[in-house]
Amino acid sequence: MKNLSPESLLLRSFGVQTTILKLLPGELDLNFFVRASDKTSFILKVSHVGESRSELDMQNQAMLHLKDHPCELTLPCVLPNLEGEYISSIKDEAGNERFVRLLTWVEGKVWAKVTPHTPELIYHLGKSCGSLLTALKDFDHEAAHRWYKWDLANVLWIEPYLPLFRQPEQREILDYFLNLYKTRVLPVLSDLRESVNHNDANDYNILVSETHPAEVISLIDFGDMVFTKSVYEPAITAAYAMMDKPDPISVIADLIKGVNEKFPLTESEISVLFPLVAARLLITVTNAALSRKDHPENAYLLISEKPAWELLAKLRHISPNLITYILREACGFEPVSDASHFRQWIENQTFAPVVSAKLSSENIHVFDFHAGSTELGNNHTFESADLFDRHLQRLLEDVGKPIGIGRYNETRPFYTTDSYLSLGNEGPVWRTVHLGIDIFLPPGEPVKAVWPGRVHSFRDNLAERDYGPTLILEHRPQDGPVFFTLYGHLSRESMKNWEVGRVVTAGEVVGQIGPRPENGNWPPHLHFQVMLDLLGYEGDFPGVVFPHQQEVWKSLCPDPSVLLGLNMSPKAELSTEALLASRSKNLGKSLSVSYDLPLKIVRGYKQYLYDHEGRRYLDTVNNVPHVGHQHPRIVAAAQRQTAVLNTNTRYLHEEIARYAEEVLATLPPSLEVVHFVNSGSEANELAMRMAKAWRGNRDMIVVEVGYHGNTNACVDISSYKFDGKGGKGAPDGVHVMPIPDSYRGLYRGKDTGLNYAEHVEGILRRMAEAGKKPAGFICESILSCGGQIVLPEGYLKEVYEKVRNAGGICIADEVQVGFGRVGEKFWAFELQGVVPDIVTMGKPIGNGHPLGAVVCTRAVAEAFANGMEYFNTFGGNPVSCSIGREVLAVIREENLQQQAHEVGKNLYDGLLELQSRHPVIGDVRGIGFFQGFELVKDRDLLTPAAEQAGHLANRMRRMGILMSTDGPYHNVLKIKPPMCFSRENVVFLCETLDRVLKEDYFTLG
């Protein structure tokens, strides 16, 4: 700018004294961030040569209009210069006229730099877009009525430039979407509303709140404004929001739902949204191709090209009709407009039987296949076709019915394998909702057409899918809508009579139920499904879909049971909201619920938990199912013994004797007497009674932030409870040692064991001065609630020696860390090179079954046997002992201790690697499958980051991984998964942690 710096210009024209001036990226104009001496901020805009003054006035008038017609955004506004004008004029170095404006600055973070783009944020972006459309609907300006290449009304300008794209794949995509625009948008243009649009809600023009990351606060840069079709605005917004997303369709659905809330869309507008999104992307890639030739040095011009191509390639393989149905549902319309007509039509029709066998209540059994089905049973029953087939046949035999039926619209757990997995925007998702009716009959059962029609298509899908030969018939009734019927899992023999276009009559045999494995290797059955639109499929069609699209697919694929004269609604279940309300009303207020979005968990298997929609969650926090949730061997052991006998231990029974022997065999020889109880709390309660009976002393020495159970006596020795919320401090007779935390405790570093152990001397001295002696010392072998604290070397050996010398006994609480969990040893106390007088066990001992044990020396046992009988009604019952024995056998035979050792090392190394890249991780600690990492706000001061830890656990839950916080400051993420946790699980966990820790919440400091 000739003889005039931006600082001088600001002072002379606007009276603004500048303290900070920074050039911002832009396509043509010069834009400067301005910080004035009074700390206010502005944006100084200097137009490019040839800029239209009228168009700048249009932008100014629009901003002033929006100032008087507020929307849900904090928008920039133009400010007058010292002469009261909104546009100033200057000459640049070449003597060209340039226009100058000063706008208010809106503080925020550009969309492109925001992570994550949560569904809530995308929905709010849609609301903001709709709100802006509403605010601008009565605004107009003559300059807005212009031809503009970024106006979607003019997308056909790119046609002469198609030869620029020489890659066949790219050219095919361009041709496809241009044709889609011509065939779907142009014919309905007259039905679309018009307004002045912002027209450029790209990812650098959208601002998100720094303090409320789910809120869009502003839309900047009004330079692309144009009078055009109103629906182009959300289409453009969606095009940018969908970029770089694994599931772009969920993005546009969430966004359009928000738009519709503030600016209700018409059915015609919804019908063109998908072609319009593609049209914006076509302009983007064409403009980039031209710009690369004319301005190869300007990276800003090309910034959206790569993600635009990636999105176009992804959208090319998605049916435009399906997306329209999804958007209709988002806006409150019936997804498929013909669906209601079809439902009415079939009420007055009679359909031919689909199989020869009679489908009546007398001879059918409706299977319960829903996610939490107890009839379906353990996941092991459907891990193989043989087991699943046998299981279903037995069910039919038990009820005396020859035919089994599988319901429509049922969320099924056997679709949670990786074959049905997709990567969603918030972690893995599964297609679990079943769209057809399954009829289980022997192979060879004739299958018939239910209505006159013709063969539309067929295919043997065994090579690519899991349902073998499939036939699709097309039906065109005179008085009803066109529909299609699908017959799946048929025999290859059936295909001999199939020919595309061949006319079939109602009741005509069109195939036979196929045998395994040619039917997809499922138990023999017919999958029968109705579709109102084939979405471009031939000989194939989705039979299961994602729960978040359930209502759309129900409209697209109506309930086929109506055609068969059956009425089989899915099993009624309480919603998450109803369950929360029931808990709030009927359960104790002290019982909490995990996560901000509570989970309704209905199934568990191995290292996974499953919610009511069939979503699979990797469980990193439940050490109770020690060898895996619902391990089939544990389930079978419980079933076998429950069916025979369960009674108290005053009768002789082999199971208790065998189990006692097997437990003792895992321990040092001096620990030779077992008492069986029902839980870890009971075990610690009994251990304290033994300690007090040893020499008649009453006082207990405990460790700060230790936790030992929920009975009165256990709470009295649990610092985690009595020093926490609601606690009243240590009761009389309980003496607390400082937590031996070598990361943030009194003494830091490796060689701190003896320093922490020395504190027992002061406790013992004060006790002696009061004329007391210790009954015992109790300590978890690794502190759990204390924050996964691994005891420093030599700690227990020193404390044990001093306590024993003072007349007390030593109790190792192995409730959480025993049974091979630490990998290197079977019992965590062995890591310290000590042998306790008493070991308490619970949680993992029964893999979730209520079982616990106290193992002690013979001397301790004899001192306790003072004439008062210890009897526990359920402790050591045959069922519990059978389960306990099977747990030990599984640990041994599946080599789970070694797995904890090897995979635990992988986990530890993975967490250390994350720590090296994420400053919020202050410490990584643990061993085997009992690990944790501590979050801090700064590594020097070790300021606990409790809010960040809670946020991380909730984000990980949304990404498909269950984690939990612990520690005195609730800033430790604990990892104590089932022992079947694998190397693949470690990779998934660490990759997901890395992704979440890169999000704004953790990087903004």
PDB file of C-alpha atoms in Angstrom, residues 172-311:
ATOM      1  CA  GLU A 172     -16.039 -41.386 -13.783  1.00  0.00           C
ATOM      2  CA  ILE A 173     -16.810 -39.725 -10.446  1.00  0.00           C
ATOM      3  CA  LEU A 174     -17.201 -36.303 -12.069  1.00  0.00           C
ATOM      4  CA  ASP A 175     -19.484 -37.631 -14.801  1.00  0.00           C
ATOM      5  CA  TYR A 176     -21.584 -39.573 -12.298  1.00  0.00           C
ATOM      6  CA  PHE A 177     -22.235 -36.657  -9.978  1.00  0.00           C
ATOM      7  CA  LEU A 178     -22.792 -34.155 -12.782  1.00  0.00           C
ATOM      8  CA  ASN A 179     -25.444 -36.458 -14.173  1.00  0.00           C
ATOM      9  CA  LEU A 180     -26.941 -36.775 -10.696  1.00  0.00           C
ATOM     10  CA  TYR A 181     -27.187 -32.976 -10.515  1.00  0.00           C
ATOM     11  CA  LYS A 182     -28.851 -32.806 -13.929  1.00  0.00           C
ATOM     12  CA  THR A 183     -31.379 -35.548 -13.240  1.00  0.00           C
ATOM     13  CA  ARG A 184     -32.235 -34.779  -9.618  1.00  0.00           C
ATOM     14  CA  VAL A 185     -31.706 -31.060  -9.083  1.00  0.00           C
ATOM     15  CA  LEU A 186     -32.527 -29.310 -12.351  1.00  0.00           C
ATOM     16  CA  PRO A 187     -36.063 -30.764 -12.643  1.00  0.00           C
ATOM     17  CA  VAL A 188     -37.123 -29.414  -9.237  1.00  0.00           C
ATOM     18  CA  LEU A 189     -35.387 -26.016  -9.240  1.00  0.00           C
ATOM     19  CA  SER A 190     -38.692 -24.170  -9.365  1.00  0.00           C
ATOM     20  CA  ASP A 191     -39.782 -25.896  -6.132  1.00  0.00           C
ATOM     21  CA  LEU A 192     -36.804 -24.615  -4.135  1.00  0.00           C
ATOM     22  CA  ARG A 193     -36.964 -21.492  -1.997  1.00  0.00           C
ATOM     23  CA  GLU A 194     -34.556 -18.611  -2.626  1.00  0.00           C
ATOM     24  CA  SER A 195     -32.627 -16.234  -0.412  1.00  0.00           C
ATOM     25  CA  VAL A 196     -29.297 -14.501  -0.013  1.00  0.00           C
ATOM     26  CA  ASN A 197     -26.875 -17.124   1.275  1.00  0.00           C
ATOM     27  CA  HIS A 198     -23.522 -16.822   3.004  1.00  0.00           C
ATOM     28  CA  ASN A 199     -22.456 -19.510   0.510  1.00  0.00           C
ATOM     29  CA  ASP A 200     -19.069 -20.408   2.008  1.00  0.00           C
ATOM     30  CA  ALA A 201     -19.330 -22.184   5.368  1.00  0.00           C
ATOM     31  CA  ASN A 202     -16.016 -23.920   4.809  1.00  0.00           C
ATOM     32  CA  ASP A 203     -13.865 -25.300   7.592  1.00  0.00           C
ATOM     33  CA  TYR A 204     -11.844 -22.068   7.859  1.00  0.00           C
ATOM     34  CA  ASN A 205     -14.905 -19.794   8.017  1.00  0.00           C
ATOM     35  CA  ILE A 206     -16.649 -21.607  10.891  1.00  0.00           C
ATOM     36  CA  LEU A 207     -15.564 -20.687  14.414  1.00  0.00           C
ATOM     37  CA  VAL A 208     -16.043 -22.965  17.401  1.00  0.00           C
ATOM     38  CA  SER A 209     -16.064 -21.847  21.018  1.00  0.00           C
ATOM     39  CA  GLU A 210     -12.766 -22.309  22.865  1.00  0.00           C
ATOM     40  CA  THR A 211     -14.590 -22.920  26.156  1.00  0.00           C
ATOM     41  CA  HIS A 212     -17.635 -24.893  24.961  1.00  0.00           C
ATOM     42  CA  PRO A 213     -16.305 -27.274  22.286  1.00  0.00           C
ATOM     43  CA  ALA A 214     -19.777 -28.472  21.242  1.00  0.00           C
ATOM     44  CA  GLU A 215     -20.846 -24.962  20.166  1.00  0.00           C
ATOM     45  CA  VAL A 216     -20.359 -23.131  16.884  1.00  0.00           C
ATOM     46  CA  ILE A 217     -20.129 -19.445  17.720  1.00  0.00           C
ATOM     47  CA  SER A 218     -19.549 -17.639  14.437  1.00  0.00           C
ATOM     48  CA  LEU A 219     -19.395 -17.673  10.661  1.00  0.00           C
ATOM     49  CA  ILE A 220     -16.950 -15.276   9.073  1.00  0.00           C
ATOM     50  CA  ASP A 221     -16.073 -13.982   5.586  1.00  0.00           C
ATOM     51  CA  PHE A 222     -19.220 -12.879   3.750  1.00  0.00           C
ATOM     52  CA  GLY A 223     -17.377 -12.457   0.441  1.00  0.00           C
ATOM     53  CA  ASP A 224     -19.164 -15.292  -1.344  1.00  0.00           C
ATOM     54  CA  MET A 225     -22.706 -14.100  -0.661  1.00  0.00           C
ATOM     55  CA  VAL A 226     -25.153 -14.662  -3.472  1.00  0.00           C
ATOM     56  CA  PHE A 227     -28.892 -14.753  -4.080  1.00  0.00           C
ATOM     57  CA  THR A 228     -29.659 -18.375  -4.857  1.00  0.00           C
ATOM     58  CA  LYS A 229     -31.549 -21.417  -3.609  1.00  0.00           C
ATOM     59  CA  SER A 230     -31.731 -21.500   0.186  1.00  0.00           C
ATOM     60  CA  VAL A 231     -31.006 -25.233   0.352  1.00  0.00           C
ATOM     61  CA  TYR A 232     -27.573 -24.623  -1.168  1.00  0.00           C
ATOM     62  CA  GLU A 233     -26.460 -23.223   2.206  1.00  0.00           C
ATOM     63  CA  PRO A 234     -26.789 -26.447   4.236  1.00  0.00           C
ATOM     64  CA  ALA A 235     -25.443 -28.451   1.304  1.00  0.00           C
ATOM     65  CA  ILE A 236     -22.265 -26.382   1.235  1.00  0.00           C
ATOM     66  CA  THR A 237     -21.946 -26.540   5.012  1.00  0.00           C
ATOM     67  CA  ALA A 238     -22.372 -30.301   4.916  1.00  0.00           C
ATOM     68  CA  ALA A 239     -19.809 -30.759   2.147  1.00  0.00           C
ATOM     69  CA  TYR A 240     -17.045 -29.340   4.319  1.00  0.00           C
ATOM     70  CA  ALA A 241     -18.235 -30.932   7.554  1.00  0.00           C
ATOM     71  CA  MET A 242     -18.279 -34.389   5.930  1.00  0.00           C
ATOM     72  CA  MET A 243     -14.639 -34.247   4.875  1.00  0.00           C
ATOM     73  CA  ASP A 244     -12.142 -36.527   6.634  1.00  0.00           C
ATOM     74  CA  LYS A 245     -14.876 -38.528   8.367  1.00  0.00           C
ATOM     75  CA  PRO A 246     -15.063 -42.334   8.367  1.00  0.00           C
ATOM     76  CA  ASP A 247     -18.865 -42.070   8.269  1.00  0.00           C
ATOM     77  CA  PRO A 248     -19.818 -38.901   6.367  1.00  0.00           C
ATOM     78  CA  ILE A 249     -23.492 -39.911   6.194  1.00  0.00           C
ATOM     79  CA  SER A 250     -23.898 -39.675   9.953  1.00  0.00           C
ATOM     80  CA  VAL A 251     -22.380 -36.202   9.724  1.00  0.00           C
ATOM     81  CA  ILE A 252     -24.873 -34.899   7.180  1.00  0.00           C
ATOM     82  CA  ALA A 253     -27.740 -36.537   9.094  1.00  0.00           C
ATOM     83  CA  ASP A 254     -26.761 -34.819  12.351  1.00  0.00           C
ATOM     84  CA  LEU A 255     -26.166 -31.515  10.580  1.00  0.00           C
ATOM     85  CA  ILE A 256     -29.443 -31.493   8.635  1.00  0.00           C
ATOM     86  CA  LYS A 257     -31.348 -32.402  11.777  1.00  0.00           C
ATOM     87  CA  GLY A 258     -29.944 -29.226  13.315  1.00  0.00           C
ATOM     88  CA  VAL A 259     -30.710 -27.147  10.220  1.00  0.00           C
ATOM     89  CA  ASN A 260     -34.279 -28.397  10.144  1.00  0.00           C
ATOM     90  CA  GLU A 261     -34.852 -27.417  13.766  1.00  0.00           C
ATOM     91  CA  LYS A 262     -34.291 -23.744  12.920  1.00  0.00           C
ATOM     92  CA  PHE A 263     -35.171 -23.698   9.218  1.00  0.00           C
ATOM     93  CA  PRO A 264     -37.624 -26.512   8.387  1.00  0.00           C
ATOM     94  CA  LEU A 265     -36.762 -28.003   5.021  1.00  0.00           C
ATOM     95  CA  THR A 266     -39.291 -29.051   2.405  1.00  0.00           C
ATOM     96  CA  GLU A 267     -39.377 -32.545   0.913  1.00  0.00           C
ATOM     97  CA  SER A 268     -38.119 -31.156  -2.402  1.00  0.00           C
ATOM     98  CA  GLU A 269     -35.186 -29.479  -0.674  1.00  0.00           C
ATOM     99  CA  ILE A 270     -34.292 -32.672   1.164  1.00  0.00           C
ATOM    100  CA  SER A 271     -34.404 -34.643  -2.108  1.00  0.00           C
ATOM    101  CA  VAL A 272     -31.614 -32.543  -3.675  1.00  0.00           C
ATOM    102  CA  LEU A 273     -29.259 -32.222  -0.714  1.00  0.00           C
ATOM    103  CA  PHE A 274     -27.014 -35.134  -1.618  1.00  0.00           C
ATOM    104  CA  PRO A 275     -26.469 -34.116  -5.283  1.00  0.00           C
ATOM    105  CA  LEU A 276     -25.830 -30.556  -4.081  1.00  0.00           C
ATOM    106  CA  VAL A 277     -23.156 -31.697  -1.610  1.00  0.00           C
ATOM    107  CA  ALA A 278     -21.449 -33.508  -4.465  1.00  0.00           C
ATOM    108  CA  ALA A 279     -21.841 -30.437  -6.698  1.00  0.00           C
ATOM    109  CA  ARG A 280     -19.937 -28.290  -4.208  1.00  0.00           C
ATOM    110  CA  LEU A 281     -17.164 -30.862  -4.133  1.00  0.00           C
ATOM    111  CA  LEU A 282     -17.058 -30.926  -7.960  1.00  0.00           C
ATOM    112  CA  ILE A 283     -16.543 -27.170  -8.036  1.00  0.00           C
ATOM    113  CA  THR A 284     -13.845 -27.500  -5.372  1.00  0.00           C
ATOM    114  CA  VAL A 285     -11.768 -30.057  -7.275  1.00  0.00           C
ATOM    115  CA  THR A 286     -12.240 -28.306 -10.626  1.00  0.00           C
ATOM    116  CA  ASN A 287     -11.264 -24.937  -9.202  1.00  0.00           C
ATOM    117  CA  ALA A 288      -8.233 -26.563  -7.568  1.00  0.00           C
ATOM    118  CA  ALA A 289      -7.163 -28.066 -10.887  1.00  0.00           C
ATOM    119  CA  LEU A 290      -7.389 -24.668 -12.566  1.00  0.00           C
ATOM    120  CA  SER A 291      -5.663 -22.873  -9.700  1.00  0.00           C
ATOM    121  CA  ARG A 292      -2.808 -25.359  -9.668  1.00  0.00           C
ATOM    122  CA  LYS A 293      -2.099 -24.338 -13.246  1.00  0.00           C
ATOM    123  CA  ASP A 294      -2.443 -20.574 -12.670  1.00  0.00           C
ATOM    124  CA  HIS A 295      -1.144 -20.178  -9.080  1.00  0.00           C
ATOM    125  CA  PRO A 296       0.973 -23.194  -8.164  1.00  0.00           C
ATOM    126  CA  GLU A 297       2.559 -21.310  -5.260  1.00  0.00           C
ATOM    127  CA  ASN A 298      -0.721 -20.606  -3.387  1.00  0.00           C
ATOM    128  CA  ALA A 299      -1.302 -23.573  -1.084  1.00  0.00           C
ATOM    129  CA  TYR A 300      -4.461 -21.975   0.331  1.00  0.00           C
ATOM    130  CA  LEU A 301      -6.217 -22.492  -2.992  1.00  0.00           C
ATOM    131  CA  LEU A 302      -5.634 -26.240  -2.858  1.00  0.00           C
ATOM    132  CA  ILE A 303      -6.342 -26.836   0.803  1.00  0.00           C
ATOM    133  CA  SER A 304      -9.633 -28.693   0.254  1.00  0.00           C
ATOM    134  CA  GLU A 305      -8.738 -30.641  -2.887  1.00  0.00           C
ATOM    135  CA  LYS A 306      -7.455 -33.889  -1.354  1.00  0.00           C
ATOM    136  CA  PRO A 307     -10.241 -34.331   1.230  1.00  0.00           C
ATOM    137  CA  ALA A 308     -12.801 -33.345  -1.427  1.00  0.00           C
ATOM    138  CA  TRP A 309     -11.612 -36.127  -3.727  1.00  0.00           C
ATOM    139  CA  GLU A 310     -11.573 -38.616  -0.853  1.00  0.00           C
ATOM    140  CA  LEU A 311     -15.128 -37.694   0.096  1.00  0.00           C
TER     141      LEU A 311
END
